[in-house]
Coordinates of C-alpha atoms in Angstrom, one line a residue:
X61 CA -0.2 -0.1 -0.2
X62 CA 2.7 2.4 0.9
X63 CA 6.5 2.6 0.4
X64 CA 7.7 4.1 3.7
X65 CA 10.7 5.0 5.4
X66 CA 10.4 5.3 9.5
X67 CA 12.9 7.8 11.2
X68 CA 12.8 7.9 15.0
X69 CA 12.9 10.8 17.0
X70 CA 12.9 11.9 20.8
X71 CA 9.1 12.6 20.3
X72 CA 7.6 9.9 18.2
X73 CA 8.3 9.0 14.5
X74 CA 8.6 10.7 10.9
X75 CA 7.1 8.5 8.4
X76 CA 8.2 9.5 4.6
X77 CA 6.6 8.2 1.7
X78 CA 5.5 9.0 -1.9
X79 CA 2.3 11.2 -1.4
X80 CA 1.5 11.3 -5.2
X81 CA -2.2 9.9 -6.0
X82 CA -2.4 6.2 -6.4
X83 CA -5.1 3.6 -5.8
X84 CA -4.4 3.7 -1.8
X85 CA -6.0 6.2 0.4
X86 CA -3.9 8.8 1.8
X87 CA -1.5 7.6 4.1
X88 CA -2.5 10.3 6.7
X89 CA -6.1 9.6 6.8
X90 CA -5.7 6.0 6.7
X91 CA -3.8 5.8 9.9
X92 CA -6.3 8.5 11.4
X93 CA -8.9 6.0 10.7
X94 CA -7.2 3.6 13.0
X95 CA -6.2 5.6 15.9
X96 CA -9.4 4.5 17.6
X97 CA -8.9 5.3 21.4
X98 CA -5.1 4.9 21.4
X99 CA -3.2 8.1 22.5
X100 CA -1.7 8.6 19.2
X101 CA -1.8 12.0 17.2
X102 CA -0.6 12.4 13.4
X103 CA 0.0 15.7 11.8
X104 CA 1.4 16.8 8.1
X105 CA 5.1 18.3 8.3
X106 CA 5.5 18.1 4.8
X107 CA 6.3 21.5 4.8
X108 CA 8.7 21.4 7.7
X109 CA 11.3 19.0 5.9
X110 CA 13.2 18.0 2.5
X111 CA 14.6 14.6 1.9
X112 CA 18.3 14.3 1.0
X113 CA 20.3 11.4 -0.1
X114 CA 23.9 10.9 0.4
X115 CA 26.5 8.3 -0.9
X116 CA 30.1 7.8 -1.8
X117 CA 31.9 8.9 1.6
X118 CA 34.4 7.1 3.4
X119 CA 32.1 7.2 6.5
X120 CA 29.6 4.9 5.0
X121 CA 32.0 2.3 4.2
X122 CA 32.3 2.2 7.8
X123 CA 29.1 0.9 8.9
X124 CA 28.4 -0.7 5.6
X125 CA 29.2 -4.2 6.2
X126 CA 29.2 -7.2 3.5
X127 CA 25.4 -8.6 4.0
X128 CA 24.6 -12.0 4.6
X129 CA 21.4 -13.7 3.2
X130 CA 19.0 -15.9 4.4
X131 CA 17.4 -18.2 1.4
X132 CA 14.2 -19.8 1.0
X133 CA 13.2 -22.7 -1.5
X134 CA 10.8 -20.1 -3.2
X135 CA 13.6 -17.9 -4.3
X136 CA 12.9 -15.5 -1.3
X137 CA 16.2 -14.3 -0.2
X138 CA 16.3 -11.7 2.9
X139 CA 19.3 -10.0 4.3
X140 CA 20.3 -11.0 7.7
X141 CA 22.5 -8.9 10.4
X142 CA 25.2 -9.9 12.7
X143 CA 24.6 -9.7 16.4
X144 CA 27.4 -7.2 16.3
X145 CA 24.9 -4.9 14.1
X146 CA 21.5 -5.5 16.3
X147 CA 19.9 -2.2 14.5
X148 CA 22.0 -1.8 10.9
X149 CA 19.7 1.5 10.4
X150 CA 22.1 3.6 12.6
X151 CA 20.7 5.6 15.4
X152 CA 21.2 9.4 14.4
X153 CA 17.7 11.2 14.6
X154 CA 16.6 12.4 11.2
X155 CA 19.2 10.0 9.4
X156 CA 18.6 6.3 7.9
X157 CA 21.6 3.9 7.0
X158 CA 20.0 3.3 3.6
X159 CA 20.5 -0.8 3.4
X160 CA 18.5 -1.7 0.5
X161 CA 21.2 -2.4 -1.5
X162 CA 25.3 -1.7 -1.2
X163 CA 26.3 1.7 -1.6
X164 CA 23.0 3.5 -1.5
X165 CA 24.4 5.5 1.5
X166 CA 22.4 7.5 3.7
X167 CA 18.8 9.2 3.4
X168 CA 18.5 12.5 5.6
X169 CA 15.4 14.7 6.8
X170 CA 16.6 18.0 6.9
X171 CA 14.5 21.4 7.9
X172 CA 13.3 23.6 5.1
X173 CA 15.6 26.3 4.0
X174 CA 18.8 24.3 5.5
X175 CA 21.7 22.1 3.9
X176 CA 22.8 18.7 5.6
X177 CA 25.4 19.3 8.4
X178 CA 28.2 17.5 6.1
X179 CA 27.5 19.3 2.7
X180 CA 31.2 20.5 2.8
X181 CA 32.6 17.0 2.0
X182 CA 30.1 16.3 -0.8
X183 CA 29.6 17.5 -4.2
X184 CA 26.1 18.6 -4.7
X185 CA 24.0 16.9 -7.7
X186 CA 20.4 17.5 -8.7
X187 CA 17.7 14.5 -8.1
X188 CA 18.3 13.0 -11.6
X189 CA 21.4 11.8 -10.3
X190 CA 20.2 10.1 -7.4
X191 CA 17.3 8.5 -9.6
X192 CA 20.1 7.0 -11.9
X193 CA 22.1 5.8 -9.0
X194 CA 19.2 4.0 -7.3
X195 CA 18.4 2.4 -10.7
X196 CA 21.9 1.3 -11.1
X197 CA 21.5 -0.6 -7.9
X198 CA 18.4 -2.2 -8.7
X199 CA 16.3 -0.1 -5.8
X200 CA 12.6 0.4 -6.7
X201 CA 10.9 3.4 -4.9
X202 CA 7.5 5.2 -4.8
X203 CA 4.5 4.3 -6.7
X204 CA 5.8 4.2 -10.1
X205 CA 8.0 1.1 -9.3
X206 CA 5.7 -0.4 -6.5
X207 CA 2.3 0.4 -7.8
X208 CA -0.3 0.4 -4.7
X209 CA -2.5 -2.3 -4.3
X210 CA -1.0 -4.1 -7.3
X211 CA 2.5 -4.8 -6.5
X212 CA 3.6 -8.1 -5.1
X213 CA 6.3 -7.6 -2.4
X214 CA 8.8 -10.2 -3.4
X215 CA 8.3 -9.1 -7.4
X216 CA 9.4 -5.4 -6.2
X217 CA 12.7 -6.8 -4.5
X218 CA 11.3 -5.8 -1.0
X219 CA 12.5 -8.8 0.4
X220 CA 16.0 -8.1 -1.0
X221 CA 16.2 -4.6 0.5
X222 CA 15.1 -6.0 4.0
X223 CA 11.5 -4.4 3.9
X224 CA 9.8 -7.7 4.6
X225 CA 9.3 -9.7 7.7
X226 CA 8.0 -13.2 7.0
X227 CA 8.0 -14.2 11.0
X228 CA 5.6 -11.0 11.8
X229 CA 2.2 -11.1 12.7
X230 CA -0.7 -9.8 10.6
X231 CA -0.4 -7.2 8.1
X232 CA -2.3 -6.5 4.8
X233 CA -1.0 -9.0 2.0
X234 CA 0.3 -11.1 5.1
X235 CA -1.3 -14.3 4.2
X236 CA -0.3 -14.4 0.5
X237 CA 3.1 -13.0 1.2
X238 CA 4.1 -15.8 3.7
X239 CA 2.3 -18.6 1.7
X240 CA 4.4 -17.7 -1.2
X241 CA 7.6 -17.6 1.2
X242 CA 6.7 -21.4 2.0
X243 CA 5.2 -22.8 -0.8
X244 CA 5.0 -20.8 -3.6
X245 CA 7.9 -19.4 -6.4
X246 CA 9.1 -16.1 -7.0
X247 CA 8.8 -15.5 -10.6
X248 CA 9.6 -11.8 -11.3
X249 CA 12.0 -9.4 -10.2
X250 CA 12.5 -5.6 -10.9
X251 CA 16.0 -5.3 -12.1
X252 CA 18.3 -2.6 -13.5
X253 CA 18.4 -2.5 -17.5
X254 CA 19.9 -0.1 -20.3
X255 CA 17.6 1.0 -23.3
X256 CA 19.2 1.2 -26.4
X257 CA 18.2 1.7 -29.9
X258 CA 19.8 -1.3 -32.2
X259 CA 20.2 1.3 -35.2
X260 CA 22.3 3.6 -32.9
X261 CA 23.8 1.8 -29.6
X262 CA 25.5 4.5 -28.7
X263 CA 22.7 7.3 -28.7
X264 CA 20.9 8.3 -25.3
X265 CA 17.0 7.2 -25.3
X266 CA 14.8 10.1 -23.3
X267 CA 12.6 9.3 -20.9
X268 CA 9.6 6.7 -22.0
X269 CA 6.1 6.4 -20.5
X270 CA 6.2 4.2 -17.6
X271 CA 4.7 0.6 -17.5
X272 CA 5.5 0.0 -21.5
X273 CA 5.3 -3.9 -21.9
X274 CA 8.8 -5.5 -22.2
X275 CA 8.5 -8.3 -24.7
X276 CA 11.1 -11.5 -24.7
X277 CA 11.1 -12.7 -28.6
X278 CA 13.6 -15.2 -29.9
X279 CA 13.9 -16.9 -33.6
X280 CA 13.7 -19.9 -34.6
X281 CA 16.1 -21.2 -37.5
X282 CA 13.5 -20.0 -40.1
X283 CA 13.6 -16.7 -38.6
X284 CA 10.3 -16.6 -37.5
X285 CA 9.7 -14.4 -34.4
X286 CA 8.5 -16.5 -31.4
X287 CA 7.2 -14.8 -28.1
X288 CA 7.4 -16.5 -24.9
X289 CA 4.6 -16.1 -22.4
X290 CA 4.1 -13.1 -20.6
X291 CA 6.1 -9.7 -20.6
X292 CA 7.7 -7.3 -18.4
X293 CA 7.1 -3.7 -17.5
X294 CA 9.3 -0.5 -18.1
X295 CA 9.3 1.4 -14.7
X296 CA 11.4 4.3 -13.8
X297 CA 13.6 5.3 -16.6
X298 CA 15.8 8.2 -17.3
X299 CA 18.9 8.8 -19.8
X300 CA 18.9 5.3 -21.3
X301 CA 18.5 3.5 -18.0
X302 CA 15.6 2.4 -16.2
X303 CA 14.0 -0.5 -13.9
X304 CA 11.9 -3.1 -15.4
X305 CA 9.7 -5.8 -13.9
X306 CA 11.0 -9.0 -15.8
X307 CA 10.1 -12.8 -15.8
X308 CA 13.1 -14.7 -14.4
X309 CA 12.5 -16.9 -16.9
X310 CA 12.9 -14.3 -19.7
X311 CA 15.8 -13.2 -17.8
X312 CA 17.9 -16.6 -17.8
X313 CA 17.0 -17.1 -21.3
X314 CA 18.2 -13.4 -21.9
X315 CA 21.8 -14.1 -20.4
X316 CA 22.0 -17.4 -22.3
X317 CA 21.5 -15.5 -25.5
X318 CA 18.5 -17.2 -26.5
X319 CA 16.2 -14.3 -26.6
X320 CA 16.1 -10.6 -26.7
X321 CA 13.9 -8.1 -24.7
X322 CA 12.2 -5.6 -26.9
X323 CA 9.8 -2.6 -25.9
X324 CA 8.4 0.4 -28.4
X325 CA 8.8 4.1 -27.9
X326 CA 5.4 6.0 -28.1
X327 CA 6.4 6.3 -32.0
X328 CA 6.4 2.7 -32.6
X329 CA 10.1 2.6 -33.0
X330 CA 11.7 -0.9 -31.5
X331 CA 14.0 -0.6 -29.1
X332 CA 16.0 -3.2 -26.8
X333 CA 16.6 -3.7 -23.1
X334 CA 19.6 -5.1 -21.9
X335 CA 19.0 -6.1 -17.6
X336 CA 22.1 -6.5 -15.3
X337 CA 22.1 -8.1 -12.1
X338 CA 23.4 -5.6 -9.2
X339 CA 26.8 -7.2 -7.8
X340 CA 25.6 -7.4 -4.3
X341 CA 22.6 -10.0 -5.2
X342 CA 23.2 -13.8 -4.5
X343 CA 22.4 -16.0 -7.4
X344 CA 19.2 -17.5 -6.0
X345 CA 17.3 -13.7 -6.0
X346 CA 17.5 -13.9 -10.0
X347 CA 17.7 -17.7 -10.9
X348 CA 14.2 -19.0 -12.0
X349 CA 13.3 -21.8 -9.8
X350 CA 12.4 -25.2 -11.2
X351 CA 8.9 -26.4 -10.1

């Protein structure tokens, strides 16, 4: 329903989420609906804070320990943290260690009109650079990549990013999620891709509309096109790079050289998508499961 970051503070919690319109109800109204008689208050502080991302500094390397993985037969893969690192997201107020992927750095909430305290040791970059940074690490975010009320958690890499707990009690979608963990199969993942024009591979592809179909196509000896079942979806994309929801069977065939992944721009021009696997992922995260 919501892609949320939770910041602990001395007086409560701050929730950061994508507030763009979606099929899910407004998060603030949804939370207020469940207060009942609890001594809890909510208020919108959007006008008080900006969200910043910082990555690449030497101080981030100190806490960014090599992650270890717990793997299920279904293809679900979870990070787990050593006892020496019981709270891997950091304890500094208004700062989160972004453990969704290696190299993501930190997220910071900063008062409006102010800059982060350690700004002098960083280069200031536009938001587009952050988008490319998370694309390269295979990190989906917000309503475009994780459509509320439609996206399935493991398809959206929430297990890989440490955003799911398969031992927790009840939450929306918990029964289906846990059943897939124990008896089902993960068939799709969101991966980074490069989009290219086969007639001019070095050209830059302008941003394309979200959720364009990506089809896996292979050719038999007569050269007739064969389209395997199902298709993928293009999600966030920028400057020839993007994130795509792909079937793992198509991904395996692509890496084996048996298929190519095709999509069309709004004018009907055929383009190619070339996925890659983020280096921190274990093999189990992108290998199709044999049923």
